[in-house]
Structure formats: C-alpha cells, structure tokens
XYZ file of C-alpha atoms in Angstrom:
732
model
C 3.667 51.145 6.206
C 5.934 50.921 2.767
C 8.918 49.768 4.997
C 6.771 47.007 6.060
C 6.077 45.436 3.196
C 9.290 44.031 1.452
C 9.028 42.320 4.449
C 5.360 41.343 4.615
C 5.586 39.833 0.886
C 8.581 37.866 2.302
C 6.626 36.307 4.967
C 3.736 35.913 2.402
C 5.772 34.594 -0.239
C 7.093 32.267 2.725
C 3.799 30.855 3.418
C 2.926 30.392 -0.205
C 5.837 29.112 -1.456
C 5.304 26.368 1.739
C 2.333 25.726 1.363
C 2.325 24.718 -2.487
C 5.669 22.666 -1.251
C 3.319 20.812 1.568
C 1.036 19.882 -0.771
C 3.239 18.007 -2.918
C 4.483 15.900 -0.380
C 2.882 13.235 -1.320
C 4.048 9.273 -1.131
C 4.325 7.680 -4.261
C 1.073 6.367 -6.027
C 0.922 6.605 -9.158
C 2.128 3.465 -11.750
C 4.169 5.704 -14.455
C 7.115 6.736 -12.090
C 8.310 3.278 -12.233
C 9.008 3.321 -16.353
C 9.747 6.350 -16.235
C 12.839 5.657 -13.958
C 13.626 2.804 -16.394
C 13.950 3.982 -19.063
C 16.162 6.794 -17.678
C 18.229 4.054 -15.932
C 18.364 2.413 -19.814
C 19.569 5.707 -21.210
C 21.879 6.817 -18.699
C 23.242 2.569 -19.696
C 22.887 2.427 -22.889
C 24.313 6.451 -23.483
C 21.387 6.835 -26.624
C 17.987 7.596 -26.398
C 15.526 4.663 -27.763
C 13.598 4.691 -30.718
C 12.008 1.417 -30.554
C 10.560 -0.401 -27.359
C 13.337 -2.185 -25.661
C 11.630 -3.281 -22.335
C 8.362 -6.016 -23.499
C 7.848 -8.854 -25.452
C 4.263 -8.106 -27.035
C 5.320 -4.504 -28.823
C 9.014 -5.264 -28.828
C 11.342 -3.025 -31.056
C 7.747 -0.716 -32.090
C 8.215 2.812 -32.823
C 8.889 5.059 -29.390
C 9.039 8.441 -28.678
C 10.145 9.083 -25.233
C 9.416 12.856 -25.554
C 10.137 13.102 -21.753
C 13.883 11.525 -22.061
C 15.768 14.449 -20.405
C 13.209 14.117 -17.418
C 13.631 10.680 -17.257
C 17.432 10.672 -17.082
C 17.068 13.496 -14.469
C 14.693 11.368 -12.793
C 17.270 8.478 -12.659
C 20.305 10.205 -11.558
C 18.063 11.655 -8.371
C 17.216 8.584 -7.171
C 20.433 7.352 -7.737
C 21.971 10.260 -5.526
C 18.583 10.736 -3.004
C 16.632 8.168 -3.368
C 12.697 8.249 -3.609
C 12.419 10.654 -1.196
C 14.953 13.039 -2.707
C 12.654 12.564 -5.686
C 9.578 13.703 -3.513
C 11.086 16.497 -2.165
C 12.671 17.696 -5.413
C 9.039 17.377 -7.317
C 8.277 19.877 -4.397
C 10.305 22.040 -5.023
C 9.502 22.315 -8.494
C 5.911 22.604 -7.873
C 6.271 25.005 -5.117
C 8.658 27.380 -7.582
C 5.721 27.595 -9.837
C 2.972 28.980 -7.616
C 5.883 31.255 -6.099
C 5.987 32.406 -9.336
C 2.371 32.963 -9.714
C 2.247 34.885 -6.574
C 4.818 37.520 -7.474
C 3.663 37.778 -10.901
C 0.760 39.173 -9.399
C 3.271 41.268 -6.489
C 4.541 42.634 -9.753
C 1.759 43.319 -11.467
C 0.337 45.854 -8.702
C -2.054 43.340 -6.921
C -2.724 43.376 -3.233
C -0.888 40.953 -1.220
C -3.294 39.137 0.942
C -5.587 38.825 -2.115
C -2.953 37.861 -4.298
C -1.761 35.178 -1.724
C -4.987 34.260 -0.489
C -5.960 33.261 -4.622
C -2.761 31.091 -4.459
C -3.584 29.352 -1.911
C -6.896 28.044 -3.152
C -5.480 27.598 -6.227
C -2.956 24.851 -5.299
C -5.353 22.630 -3.858
C -7.237 22.513 -6.767
C -4.324 21.037 -9.083
C -2.960 18.897 -6.264
C -4.098 15.700 -8.346
C -1.804 16.185 -10.796
C 0.914 16.654 -9.013
C 2.136 13.250 -9.347
C 5.999 12.430 -9.812
C 5.876 12.489 -13.938
C 8.017 14.512 -16.190
C 4.938 16.784 -16.598
C 5.855 18.873 -13.034
C 8.499 20.810 -15.352
C 4.718 21.816 -17.099
C 3.927 24.066 -13.859
C 7.388 25.502 -13.712
C 8.233 26.278 -17.084
C 4.857 27.497 -18.453
C 5.118 29.706 -15.656
C 8.807 31.155 -16.561
C 7.716 31.507 -20.173
C 3.745 33.102 -18.110
C 5.953 35.446 -16.053
C 8.542 37.135 -19.123
C 6.100 37.646 -21.151
C 3.645 39.696 -18.595
C 6.301 41.744 -17.899
C 7.681 41.972 -21.363
C 8.035 45.546 -23.113
C 9.520 47.504 -25.594
C 12.230 48.978 -22.962
C 13.043 45.079 -21.898
C 12.192 43.343 -25.003
C 15.948 41.406 -24.976
C 15.121 40.048 -21.923
C 12.961 37.835 -24.200
C 15.517 35.872 -25.957
C 15.810 33.817 -22.424
C 13.075 32.279 -23.667
C 15.009 30.416 -26.909
C 17.063 28.372 -23.890
C 13.909 27.490 -22.306
C 12.415 26.143 -24.859
C 15.466 24.585 -25.769
C 15.520 22.452 -22.288
C 11.808 22.470 -22.351
C 10.984 20.723 -25.606
C 13.557 17.702 -24.178
C 11.200 17.106 -20.726
C 7.944 16.697 -21.589
C 5.700 17.240 -24.408
C 3.879 20.187 -23.269
C 6.235 22.514 -24.278
C 3.672 23.410 -27.000
C 2.515 25.742 -24.267
C 5.258 28.115 -24.652
C 4.737 28.325 -28.481
C 0.772 28.948 -27.472
C 1.300 31.857 -24.856
C 4.426 33.368 -27.245
C 1.949 33.488 -29.813
C -0.283 35.295 -27.306
C 1.991 37.900 -26.493
C 2.673 38.550 -30.661
C -1.416 39.086 -31.256
C -1.805 41.644 -28.209
C 1.882 43.209 -30.062
C 0.211 43.437 -33.327
C -3.620 44.572 -32.258
C -1.188 47.213 -30.364
C 0.500 48.049 -33.647
C -3.090 47.841 -35.678
C -5.408 50.078 -33.038
C -2.743 52.447 -31.413
C -6.037 53.308 -28.669
C -4.933 50.475 -27.462
C -2.301 51.546 -24.700
C -1.960 49.817 -21.879
C 0.607 50.417 -18.980
C 3.998 49.981 -21.004
C 4.358 49.632 -24.517
C 4.811 46.373 -25.721
C 7.459 44.904 -28.434
C 6.881 45.329 -31.785
C 5.825 42.384 -34.011
C 8.907 42.919 -35.854
C 10.560 41.531 -33.437
C 8.480 39.003 -31.383
C 7.519 37.393 -34.698
C 11.259 36.331 -35.630
C 11.336 35.116 -31.944
C 8.283 33.039 -32.584
C 9.818 31.694 -35.746
C 13.046 30.697 -33.348
C 10.629 28.951 -30.479
C 9.433 27.374 -32.998
C 12.910 26.304 -34.590
C 13.706 25.364 -31.582
C 11.067 22.691 -30.935
C 13.047 20.572 -33.576
C 16.148 20.492 -31.008
C 15.466 17.308 -30.329
C 16.010 13.843 -31.049
C 12.542 12.902 -33.183
C 12.432 16.215 -35.077
C 9.204 16.250 -36.830
C 7.835 13.518 -35.602
C 7.040 14.209 -32.213
C 5.059 17.902 -33.423
C 2.675 15.005 -35.456
C 2.313 13.098 -32.261
C 1.855 16.293 -29.744
C -0.687 17.220 -31.988
C -2.499 13.458 -32.829
C -1.637 11.861 -29.402
C -1.336 14.405 -26.444
C -3.734 16.962 -27.373
C -6.637 14.967 -29.042
C -5.496 10.998 -27.810
C -8.309 8.896 -27.150
C -9.919 8.592 -23.715
C -9.903 4.514 -24.094
C -8.749 2.314 -26.511
C -9.757 -1.422 -25.999
C -8.963 -2.073 -22.677
C -6.706 0.681 -21.779
C -8.194 3.541 -20.031
C -6.458 6.695 -19.720
C -8.514 8.689 -17.204
C -6.454 12.352 -17.475
C -7.378 12.508 -21.181
C -11.119 12.475 -20.339
C -12.604 15.899 -21.453
C -13.902 17.690 -18.456
C -17.248 17.320 -17.476
C -19.708 19.978 -15.466
C -19.577 18.233 -11.947
C -16.317 17.358 -12.183
C -13.621 19.444 -10.404
C -15.789 21.670 -9.528
C -13.281 24.096 -8.058
C -11.619 24.346 -11.051
C -15.235 25.445 -12.832
C -15.342 27.896 -10.185
C -12.484 29.375 -10.776
C -12.777 29.175 -15.006
C -16.207 30.799 -14.581
C -14.858 33.445 -11.607
C -11.734 34.809 -14.150
C -14.614 34.685 -17.332
C -16.813 37.154 -14.895
C -13.625 39.077 -14.231
C -13.035 40.138 -17.712
C -16.478 41.117 -18.183
C -16.293 43.670 -15.045
C -12.784 44.985 -15.365
C -13.247 44.927 -19.482
C -11.618 48.639 -19.405
C -8.610 47.106 -18.059
C -8.333 44.180 -19.718
C -5.614 42.834 -21.608
C -6.114 41.043 -24.637
C -3.000 38.689 -24.014
C -4.718 37.800 -20.560
C -7.667 36.963 -22.384
C -5.645 34.892 -24.956
C -4.439 33.055 -22.618
C -7.291 32.405 -20.520
C -9.272 30.794 -23.593
C -6.522 28.892 -24.784
C -5.875 27.233 -21.252
C -9.588 26.230 -20.584
C -9.928 24.782 -24.105
C -6.955 22.502 -23.483
C -8.689 22.700 -19.260
C -12.251 21.648 -21.397
C -10.271 19.365 -24.114
C -8.239 17.094 -20.923
C -8.475 16.907 -17.444
C -4.919 17.259 -17.796
C -4.418 20.432 -18.272
C -6.360 21.197 -15.443
C -3.620 22.116 -12.941
C -1.523 24.034 -15.543
C -4.684 26.721 -16.276
C -5.362 26.974 -12.855
C -1.397 27.812 -11.959
C -2.364 30.362 -15.387
C -5.320 31.431 -14.598
C -5.324 32.577 -11.506
C -2.957 35.971 -11.913
C -5.145 36.491 -14.786
C -7.815 36.539 -11.918
C -5.733 38.400 -9.141
C -5.374 40.841 -11.716
C -8.615 41.605 -13.146
C -9.927 41.693 -9.315
C -7.522 44.502 -8.291
C -8.390 46.520 -11.571
C -11.906 45.995 -10.101
C -11.056 47.043 -6.659
C -8.930 50.369 -8.514
C -11.886 51.005 -9.895
C -14.333 51.595 -6.849
C -15.141 55.412 -5.996
C -12.669 57.019 -3.557
C -15.431 57.802 -1.058
C -15.755 53.707 0.025
C -13.568 53.210 2.816
C -10.568 51.228 2.079
C -8.670 50.175 5.535
C -5.226 51.075 5.932
C -2.262 48.736 5.175
C -1.917 47.974 8.844
C -5.523 46.694 9.280
C -5.687 44.391 6.351
C -3.011 42.990 7.176
C -3.550 42.702 10.853
C -6.961 40.902 9.534
C -5.626 39.103 6.869
C -2.171 37.247 8.437
C -4.759 35.309 10.657
C -7.340 34.418 8.219
C -4.463 33.680 5.688
C -2.915 31.058 8.660
C -5.778 29.260 9.843
C -6.898 29.178 6.047
C -3.873 27.518 4.504
C -3.882 24.764 7.982
C -7.973 24.189 6.992
C -7.180 23.543 3.343
C -4.016 21.369 4.281
C -6.383 19.083 6.354
C -8.793 18.923 3.669
C -6.133 18.386 0.549
C -4.720 15.344 2.666
C -8.847 13.657 4.095
C -8.735 10.024 4.484
C -11.027 9.918 1.025
C -8.237 11.009 -0.827
C -6.193 8.567 -2.782
C -2.467 10.689 -2.218
C -0.927 11.048 1.423
C 1.237 13.393 2.612
C 4.901 12.452 3.464
C 7.868 10.637 1.471
C 8.092 6.875 0.767
C 5.908 4.770 -1.170
C 2.029 4.051 -0.712
C 2.934 0.551 -0.463
C -1.009 -0.741 -0.174
C -0.931 0.612 -3.818
C 1.177 -1.261 -5.787
C 1.236 -5.455 -5.948
C 4.673 -6.179 -3.848
C 3.830 -8.848 -2.306
C 2.175 -10.592 -5.759
C 5.140 -9.664 -7.614
C 7.113 -11.721 -4.624
C 5.051 -14.559 -4.940
C 5.115 -14.803 -8.611
C 9.562 -14.184 -8.343
C 9.867 -17.162 -5.843
C 8.101 -19.218 -8.160
C 9.846 -17.692 -11.388
C 7.636 -19.953 -13.928
C 8.849 -20.780 -17.403
C 8.095 -19.105 -20.572
C 6.491 -15.453 -20.274
C 3.741 -13.736 -18.531
C 1.004 -11.740 -19.005
C 0.917 -8.437 -17.460
C -2.382 -5.973 -16.676
C -1.050 -2.921 -18.825
C -1.090 -0.409 -15.745
C 1.145 -3.143 -14.473
C 4.171 -3.248 -16.582
C 6.001 -0.122 -15.399
C 5.838 -1.487 -11.856
C 7.218 -4.945 -13.102
C 10.120 -3.490 -15.035
C 10.901 -1.900 -12.088
C 10.647 -4.917 -9.466
C 11.887 -7.900 -11.947
C 14.599 -6.264 -13.903
C 15.415 -9.477 -14.943
C 12.367 -10.543 -16.894
C 10.350 -8.531 -19.667
C 7.229 -7.700 -19.176
C 4.178 -8.366 -22.088
C 3.530 -4.498 -22.171
C 4.010 -1.832 -19.883
C 1.884 1.527 -18.882
C 3.731 3.277 -22.029
C 1.215 4.614 -24.041
C 2.787 3.262 -27.283
C 0.580 3.216 -30.764
C 1.290 -0.542 -30.702
C 0.353 -1.255 -27.355
C -2.600 0.805 -27.872
C -3.439 -1.210 -31.276
C -2.605 -4.295 -28.890
C -5.619 -3.555 -26.650
C -7.738 -3.528 -28.874
C -7.268 -6.037 -30.873
C -7.235 -8.104 -27.479
C -10.838 -6.114 -26.374
C -12.206 -7.173 -29.683
C -11.081 -11.231 -29.987
C -13.362 -13.974 -28.025
C -11.936 -15.519 -25.062
C -11.759 -18.618 -27.485
C -9.431 -16.902 -29.896
C -6.694 -15.363 -27.316
C -5.348 -18.886 -26.305
C -3.292 -19.077 -29.763
C -2.424 -14.915 -29.099
C -1.125 -15.435 -25.683
C 0.493 -19.423 -26.947
C 2.504 -16.751 -29.738
C 4.093 -15.065 -26.646
C 4.706 -18.048 -24.524
C 2.369 -16.905 -22.336
C 2.375 -19.590 -19.173
C 1.814 -16.754 -16.205
C -0.706 -13.673 -15.747
C -0.228 -11.079 -13.210
C -3.507 -8.987 -13.461
C -5.050 -6.030 -11.521
C -8.467 -7.026 -9.920
C -9.973 -4.666 -12.501
C -8.655 -6.195 -15.516
C -11.973 -8.409 -15.415
C -12.192 -8.996 -19.214
C -8.574 -11.253 -18.956
C -9.581 -12.264 -15.540
C -12.181 -14.013 -16.783
C -10.099 -15.569 -20.253
C -7.526 -17.028 -17.554
C -9.910 -18.750 -15.306
C -11.689 -20.228 -17.910
C -8.768 -21.417 -19.849
C -8.256 -25.255 -19.193
C -4.622 -24.452 -18.970
C -4.573 -21.594 -16.232
C -5.624 -22.170 -12.340
C -5.533 -18.817 -9.807
C -2.527 -19.589 -7.778
C -3.088 -16.086 -5.657
C -4.463 -12.992 -4.900
C -4.263 -9.717 -2.621
C -6.060 -6.115 -2.639
C -3.995 -5.505 -5.415
C -3.526 -8.587 -8.518
C -4.035 -12.105 -9.273
C -1.862 -14.714 -10.039
C -2.498 -17.043 -12.877
C -0.384 -20.019 -13.419
C -0.512 -22.742 -16.875
C 0.247 -26.149 -15.801
C 3.637 -26.579 -17.461
C 4.386 -22.830 -15.734
C 6.767 -25.267 -12.949
C 8.318 -28.234 -12.692
C 6.237 -30.734 -10.953
C 8.063 -30.501 -7.398
C 7.528 -26.164 -7.780
C 3.993 -27.336 -8.708
C 3.300 -29.446 -5.902
C 3.819 -26.530 -3.560
C 1.337 -24.682 -5.089
C -2.551 -24.506 -3.914
C -4.868 -23.469 -6.833
C -8.210 -21.309 -5.805
C -11.433 -23.492 -7.408
C -13.977 -21.551 -5.731
C -12.988 -18.136 -5.023
C -13.707 -15.061 -7.253
C -11.551 -11.837 -5.682
C -12.041 -10.218 -8.887
C -15.274 -10.108 -8.319
C -17.130 -6.999 -7.052
C -20.373 -9.156 -5.420
C -18.849 -11.289 -2.650
C -22.722 -12.694 -2.072
C -21.710 -15.484 -4.453
C -19.328 -17.221 -1.268
C -23.627 -17.160 0.566
C -24.755 -20.236 -1.815
C -21.241 -22.036 -0.426
C -22.275 -22.209 3.100
C -24.247 -24.877 3.699
C -22.766 -26.821 0.314
C -21.142 -29.821 -0.089
C -17.841 -27.859 -0.864
C -18.311 -25.737 2.297
C -14.985 -27.241 4.275
C -12.836 -27.048 0.575
C -14.266 -23.436 0.250
C -13.629 -22.329 4.280
C -10.072 -23.556 3.137
C -9.328 -21.971 0.335
C -10.104 -19.116 2.002
C -7.791 -20.065 5.025
C -5.026 -20.602 2.510
C -5.539 -17.325 1.091
C -5.342 -15.557 4.211
C -2.260 -17.382 5.068
C -0.614 -16.893 1.634
C -1.796 -12.638 2.261
C -1.603 -12.161 5.351
C -1.934 -8.113 4.897
C -4.195 -8.034 2.330
C -7.927 -6.191 3.110
C -9.548 -8.661 0.802
C -8.516 -12.260 1.985
C -9.420 -11.394 5.597
C -13.179 -9.814 4.474
C -13.637 -12.911 1.987
C -13.097 -15.138 5.298
C -14.973 -13.042 7.444
C -17.951 -12.923 5.245
C -17.710 -16.558 4.838
C -17.747 -17.354 8.906
C -20.844 -14.935 9.477
C -23.369 -16.486 6.778
C -21.966 -20.412 8.082
C -23.232 -18.624 11.975
C -19.497 -18.561 13.505
C -20.015 -14.481 14.228
C -17.273 -14.375 16.408
C -14.548 -15.241 14.869
C -16.343 -13.236 11.594
C -15.796 -10.366 13.005
C -12.176 -11.014 14.362
C -11.201 -11.361 10.421
C -13.288 -7.939 9.885
C -11.011 -6.568 12.228
C -8.037 -8.007 10.390
C -9.317 -6.664 7.543
C -9.577 -3.156 8.649
C -6.423 -3.353 10.019
C -5.296 -4.246 6.692
C -6.514 -1.745 4.337
C -8.659 0.833 6.451
C -9.811 2.805 3.099
C -11.217 -0.103 1.226
C -12.934 -1.454 4.657
C -14.788 1.769 4.590
C -14.963 3.471 1.619
C -15.388 0.444 -0.837
C -16.554 -2.223 1.255
C -18.985 -0.168 3.762
C -17.426 -2.449 6.747
C -18.433 0.019 9.473
C -21.869 -0.738 8.806
C -21.138 -4.900 8.893
C -18.529 -5.492 11.252
C -20.223 -2.701 13.648
C -23.609 -4.231 13.611
C -21.792 -7.503 13.978
C -20.168 -6.129 17.040
C -22.875 -4.855 18.706
C -24.863 -7.817 18.264
C -22.261 -9.932 19.686
C -22.124 -7.401 22.832
C -18.645 -6.621 22.519
C -18.943 -3.045 22.739
C -15.502 -2.092 22.784
C -14.973 -3.558 19.751
C -18.035 -1.875 18.145
C -16.635 1.543 19.803
C -13.554 1.026 18.112
C -14.425 0.070 14.686
C -16.903 2.856 14.523
C -14.451 5.791 15.441
C -11.892 4.439 12.786
C -15.006 4.308 10.141
C -16.226 7.712 10.970
C -12.658 9.124 10.037
C -13.347 7.776 5.989
C -17.010 8.613 6.033
C -19.107 10.967 8.170
C -22.289 8.763 9.225
C -24.988 9.718 10.953
C -26.058 6.134 11.295
C -22.174 5.314 11.973
C -22.640 7.948 15.165
C -25.734 6.293 16.726
C -23.861 2.811 16.215
C -21.006 4.683 18.161
C -22.858 6.262 20.634
C -25.367 2.948 21.576
C -21.520 0.876 21.683
C -20.961 3.364 24.370
C -23.879 3.574 25.989
C -23.983 -0.105 26.298
C -20.197 -0.311 27.416
C -20.812 1.675 30.219
C -19.206 4.917 28.735
C -22.629 7.312 29.413
C -20.881 10.340 29.256
C -19.455 9.737 25.802
C -22.608 8.377 24.602
C -24.555 11.223 25.558
C -22.469 13.531 23.685
C -22.382 11.318 20.770
C -26.292 10.959 20.556
C -26.345 14.530 20.933
C -24.195 15.132 17.618
C -26.964 12.628 15.695
C -29.940 14.734 17.088
C -28.009 18.106 16.132
C -27.553 16.306 12.569
C -30.932 14.560 12.634
C -33.723 15.747 15.158
C -36.531 13.651 14.220
C -33.838 10.919 14.634
C -36.512 8.129 17.195
C -33.903 5.609 17.627
C -31.412 8.473 19.326
C -33.777 10.084 21.105
C -34.973 6.955 22.490
C -32.013 5.765 23.606
C -31.001 9.054 24.875
C -34.258 8.953 27.083
C -32.986 5.957 28.549
C -29.519 6.348 29.283
C -31.053 9.761 31.091
C -33.202 7.438 33.095
C -29.744 5.185 34.096
C -28.269 7.849 35.255
C -31.570 9.823 37.133
C -32.075 12.521 34.614
C -35.806 11.798 35.098
C -37.428 14.766 33.459
C -35.195 14.982 30.311
C -35.478 11.184 29.922
C -39.043 12.250 29.697
C -38.487 14.699 27.467
C -36.228 12.614 25.051
C -39.287 10.247 24.616
C -41.960 12.531 23.849
C -39.792 13.665 21.121
C -39.762 10.287 20.080
C -43.158 9.480 19.987
C -44.465 13.141 18.255
C -41.867 11.575 15.574
C -43.268 8.315 15.897
C -46.968 7.873 17.973
C -46.824 4.507 18.588
C -43.120 3.729 18.763
C -43.171 0.416 21.472
C -39.720 1.296 22.828
C -40.300 5.112 23.398
C -44.142 4.011 25.130
C -42.195 1.921 27.458
C -39.421 4.625 28.222
C -42.183 7.771 28.958
C -44.335 5.533 31.286
C -40.979 4.373 33.199
C -39.390 8.206 33.416
C -42.630 8.991 34.420
C -43.377 6.671 37.153
C -39.637 7.214 38.412
C -40.108 11.150 38.258
C -42.808 10.830 40.547
C -45.684 11.977 38.512
C -48.271 8.810 38.929
C -51.653 9.646 37.566
C -49.572 10.125 33.893
C -47.814 7.008 34.493
C -50.964 4.453 34.799
C -51.731 6.308 32.151
C -48.878 5.596 29.783
C -48.716 2.094 30.937
C -52.262 0.973 30.025
C -51.914 2.955 26.740
C -48.237 0.702 25.884
C -50.335 -2.314 26.996
C -53.464 -1.842 24.949
C -51.111 -0.705 21.702
C -48.432 -3.615 22.051
C -49.994 -6.750 24.000
C -47.673 -9.309 22.309
C -44.959 -7.153 23.445
C -41.398 -8.946 24.860
C -41.530 -5.887 27.899
C -45.356 -6.277 28.566
C -44.761 -8.885 31.761
C -42.331 -6.071 32.894
C -45.127 -3.335 31.966
C -47.880 -5.303 33.892
C -45.747 -5.630 36.743
C -45.106 -1.455 37.189
C -48.424 -0.912 36.513
C -49.545 -3.247 39.607
C -46.768 -1.362 41.482
C -48.385 1.853 40.992
C -52.450 0.603 41.474
C -51.184 -1.044 44.702
C -49.703 2.374 45.849
C -51.775 4.169 48.275
C -52.175 8.280 46.927
C -50.294 10.230 49.325
C -52.728 12.235 52.062
C -52.227 15.224 53.074
C-alpha cells in the first residue's frame, strides 16, 4: 500500500496542477494588461523606471510609483519572445504552481491525499475570477512559497527560512502585495513567541526561537525598502493598496469593493467551513494557522481583490484541521483501506474536475477558455475608425479605455488611462463635480477635438452629445466616438456621416418607437443602416435596426437583423437584451419554424428558461419535428408540471400522432389547472371523438360551445358535434 502512494501522489499532483493550469488559460479580456505592457516596453527602451506619468496629457508628469515595474518588464519581454499566447501560458503556469504548492503542503502535513486534492479542486474555481493577466499573479506563487516555508519551519531547519530574504527582494519589485510576506512572517513569529512564553504550547516540532525570528522579520521589513520608491511605496500600500476607495468620481474600481454577504458564496462557504474546523479541532490548532486565517479573512472582507489569495492560503488550513478531526475519531469507526479509498475517490475526482471545468467556463461567465484575445471586449473597430480619420488636436477617452488606446495607437497620447494615479483620481472627482457647462473650458484647455467613450460612460456621453461643437460619428458594442467641428479638414469631414437621432449609450431603446411614424422616420432608418455598414460585426447596430424595423411593421427584415445581432454577440443578445423572447416569438409569429428553433437553442445555452424550452418545443412541433418536440415539452413539464400551454400542445401532438389516450390525459391535466381553457376543452373533445368515446365527446363539445360561444373554433366544434349526433350508435 505504501509503495503505491508516491505514484498516486504524483497522479493527484498532475490532476491538481493541470486543473489549475487549464482554469487559468483564459483569453485576454481585462484592460489593465495593455498599460502594463506599455510600461514594460517604456522601461526596457529607456533603461529607467519612471517616477512621473509619461503616457497621458491630462496628468502628464504627475507622480507615479509603478511598484510592479519588474513584472511589467518581464511581461513585455515574454510578449516579444512568445506573443500574447506565451504570456497566457506563463500566467497559467504560475497559478498552477501556486495551487500545487498548497496541495503538497497538505500532504507534507499528513492530510489524506484524496481530501487534499478534493479541497484544491474545489478552491481553484473560487479564485478563478482573479486569474487575470496582471502582475498580481506573482502574489499567488510568492505567498504560497512563504506559507510553505513558514508552515514547515522548525528549529532544526531554521536556516532554510533565510530563503525568504531573496524572495522578498524579488516580491517587493514584482507587486505591492509583498506586505503579505510580512504578515505571514509576523504570524509565524507570534506563534514562536507563544511557544516560548507558554511551554505547554507544543506541536509536532519546535519552532525557531524569537531570538532568531525577530531579526529575520526586521531583515524582511528592511528588504522592502529595496525598491525604486523607498518609504513612499510603503505609505502608498497602506493608504491606497489596502484602504483604497471603491469609487472616486467617474472611476469605479470593483476589485476594491468590500466583500458583502451573498456575493462570492463559495468563498463565504470556505471561510465559514475553515472557521468551524478551528472550533472542532481546537486541541490541535496551530496558532500560526489561526492568525493566517484571521489575517486573510480580514483582507478578503476589506476588498474582493484578496479573495483569491485568501482561498489559496485557507484551503491548507481547512485540510489540516479536517485531518486532525478525522484522526481523533474512535478506532472502532470503520476506516476504508487505502486501496478502497483510491477506487472510490479517483473516479469521483476525475468526474468532479470535468464538471467544475465545464461550470468554470459556462456561457454566462465573462472569461473564455483558450488563447488569444477576447476581441468582443475591446474597441478595436472604434480605434481603427478613429485612427483612419486621425483628427487634429487631442482626444478625450474613458479612463478604462486608456491602456488599450496606448497599446493600439502608440503614436498618440491618451487623455488618461487605467492606472489609478492619485492625480487621475482627483481629476475624476473634478469631472464628476463639474457641470456640463463648465466642462467645455476644462476640455478646451487640453485641445480636445474628439472623444472615444465606453457605452457605460454616460456622464461624459451626455456632455458630448449636448456640446454644440461635437457630434456622434461612430458607435458599436464597445465605444462611441464624437468629433468636434474642427477635428477634421473639410475634405475628410465630408466623408463622415453623423448620427443625430440615435442614442446608442441608452439602455432603453424604446425611444426608437416614437420615430416609427414621425416625419424623421426615414432619416432614422438611414442612420441605423449607416451604423450597420460602419460596424457590421456589432450586435448593437443590428439590434437597433431590427427593433426599428419591427415597430414599423417590417417583421421579416427585423428578424434578419435580430439574427445578425445574435451572430455578432450571442452573450450580449441573450443575457443583456433578452433576444430569445423577442426574436423567438417573432420567428414563431412569422412561422419561420427552423429559424425559431435555431435561435431558441442558442438562447438556451446562455439561460435555462422554461419559456425558451416551451417556445422551442412549439417551433419544433410546428416545423414537423414531433419526436424532439415531444421530448422538449416533457422537459418543460418536468420543471413545471402544471404549465397549461405545454400540456395542451403536447396533447395536440399526441392527437396528430394517433395517441388518443395520451392526448386525452394531457388535456384533462390542463383542465384541472385551468377548467375553462378553450384550447384544452377543444382538444379533449377531439381526443375523445377520435378515441371512439362518442357519448363523452358529445358532452364535451356541448360544454365547449356553452363556455366559448364566440370561439374562433366555434364552427369546427359544431361540425364535429353534428358528425357525432348524426351517426347511429353501434348495435350488437
């Protein structure tokens, strides 16, 4: 049995590392990576570390402390050698190593390998939302290395702790999260002090003495000064990195938000489970572990940016405590053999990892598995449009877009970018507090003649829309572009058609209905068609044109545009604009059954909805796919057994396929839920008649005519009733 364990541990290590690696292989979707790459390139080209802002016009030469400078240089070099795909794989490798360390730390501490691997497999998806291509990836690996070295540190191996010194020197130049190393070392020193003061506090091994650890902690603190910014960096970490506000002016940084109950339920579960395990295993609890748990929980509660590293460090704590609890169980309790554990656990771990992987990259998630760039997240087409025009003067841009613009248009400086500089935060507050009337002189000071805005930047979009000198020249799913009257020479300006009536930044598109029968209806339609020509790959342009065509009565053309919108961005179509309901019902009304089925199948990928299933079943039924329609109706009824429309339609399907008894059963169930339902009464009478139940069929036809004398099926019902009453009953 023991001979098999190294092989088994190797297999489980491979499973854990591969799982974490694959969950970190995500297409680039975060804006910050672009200004990080630009910073790395700048440092490499200039052979110096900037202390002031070299990239923007609004905060030019403002103080800046790129504490991640070494990460940015490394990223830029890797990009030049291996491209963006190489960067993604490097990030995945760093994250996989971090979680592999957490797994092996549990094995080192005697945790059952199946328990350890299960805990890590459950933990990785909780941290996945922070697997971004940014310098903080080094926080995972370095905090895991620190925690490993401190957790296994003993008086006999105290000199191995000196490896923390070069790690800290590296960490302090890679990312500002190096303070976590000091926190972990401080927790370890506190446990050592407790062991010295209270000899009864004993564990499996003796810890190094405070006389050794105290100077080590001081050395670690001193090494944090080995950065280009000295004490200023430590001040910045305390005031900005840990205690930074979530929203300042027009800048909202979601990762700085505190953790609230109900959000990130998986991490709440982990934190509560770990806290409970400390209570249940209190006799074997290490004070170091308890302090680490309290510190990481505090950081995670303070800001969601720390949830991932808290998950990484708390999982070994939970594993250690659970193993301590299992070890305390009475000997008479049955303990399966190691072979039996392997036979049961390995298939479950494999199946579980496949399920978790599928859930991790579900359609509604923002991240996508794979290499390359998630193009739909970035305003590539808008930047290309603006570059082609090359307007005079400077341009204003939404703060979050700045880094991408720096990368895509290196010849031009941006107004500001995604770096959270103090000067940019103050400017954001100023812009937010400034009225639209006063914004003009402020922007004129920077010679702003164009603007590229995200669709969420409604404050500035409202300003440019109402500014007399600016007009909307372009929009798609990612950006709006406004141009000033003096931005282009006359010959170029004549080639640009501006939008006067469309409000693409508005989440409410119903305003277009007011234009449907107005004098400007043709002008609005021309603008919408021009928008489609400008941005043919945009969901928004096709959707707005489709909606306008629908409200003007051209439903067939509208459906064509809805299909084009769906193909351009299915996620936006079905999650944010509910195109499944709108276009699905429209296709059914137009009796385009195959198109309706195709659209509704796509909608179901993003949103499991009984209504979508019902509409899909109806489209399949009307399109002649009775077998699949029957299965789909049955799935609807499995979810909602009393859904009348599905009961009625399934009853008619059984009628059409000659299963009269089943048709009768379905219609009776429908009438139990809705006793006067017109379609159910008609269907039941017809099922009885075709099933040979003459007397009851006559009664049901009479009941139908009594309850629904004005029914559209009244003539058919009378004809069926006449057939029955005219026929002679069978004689023996």
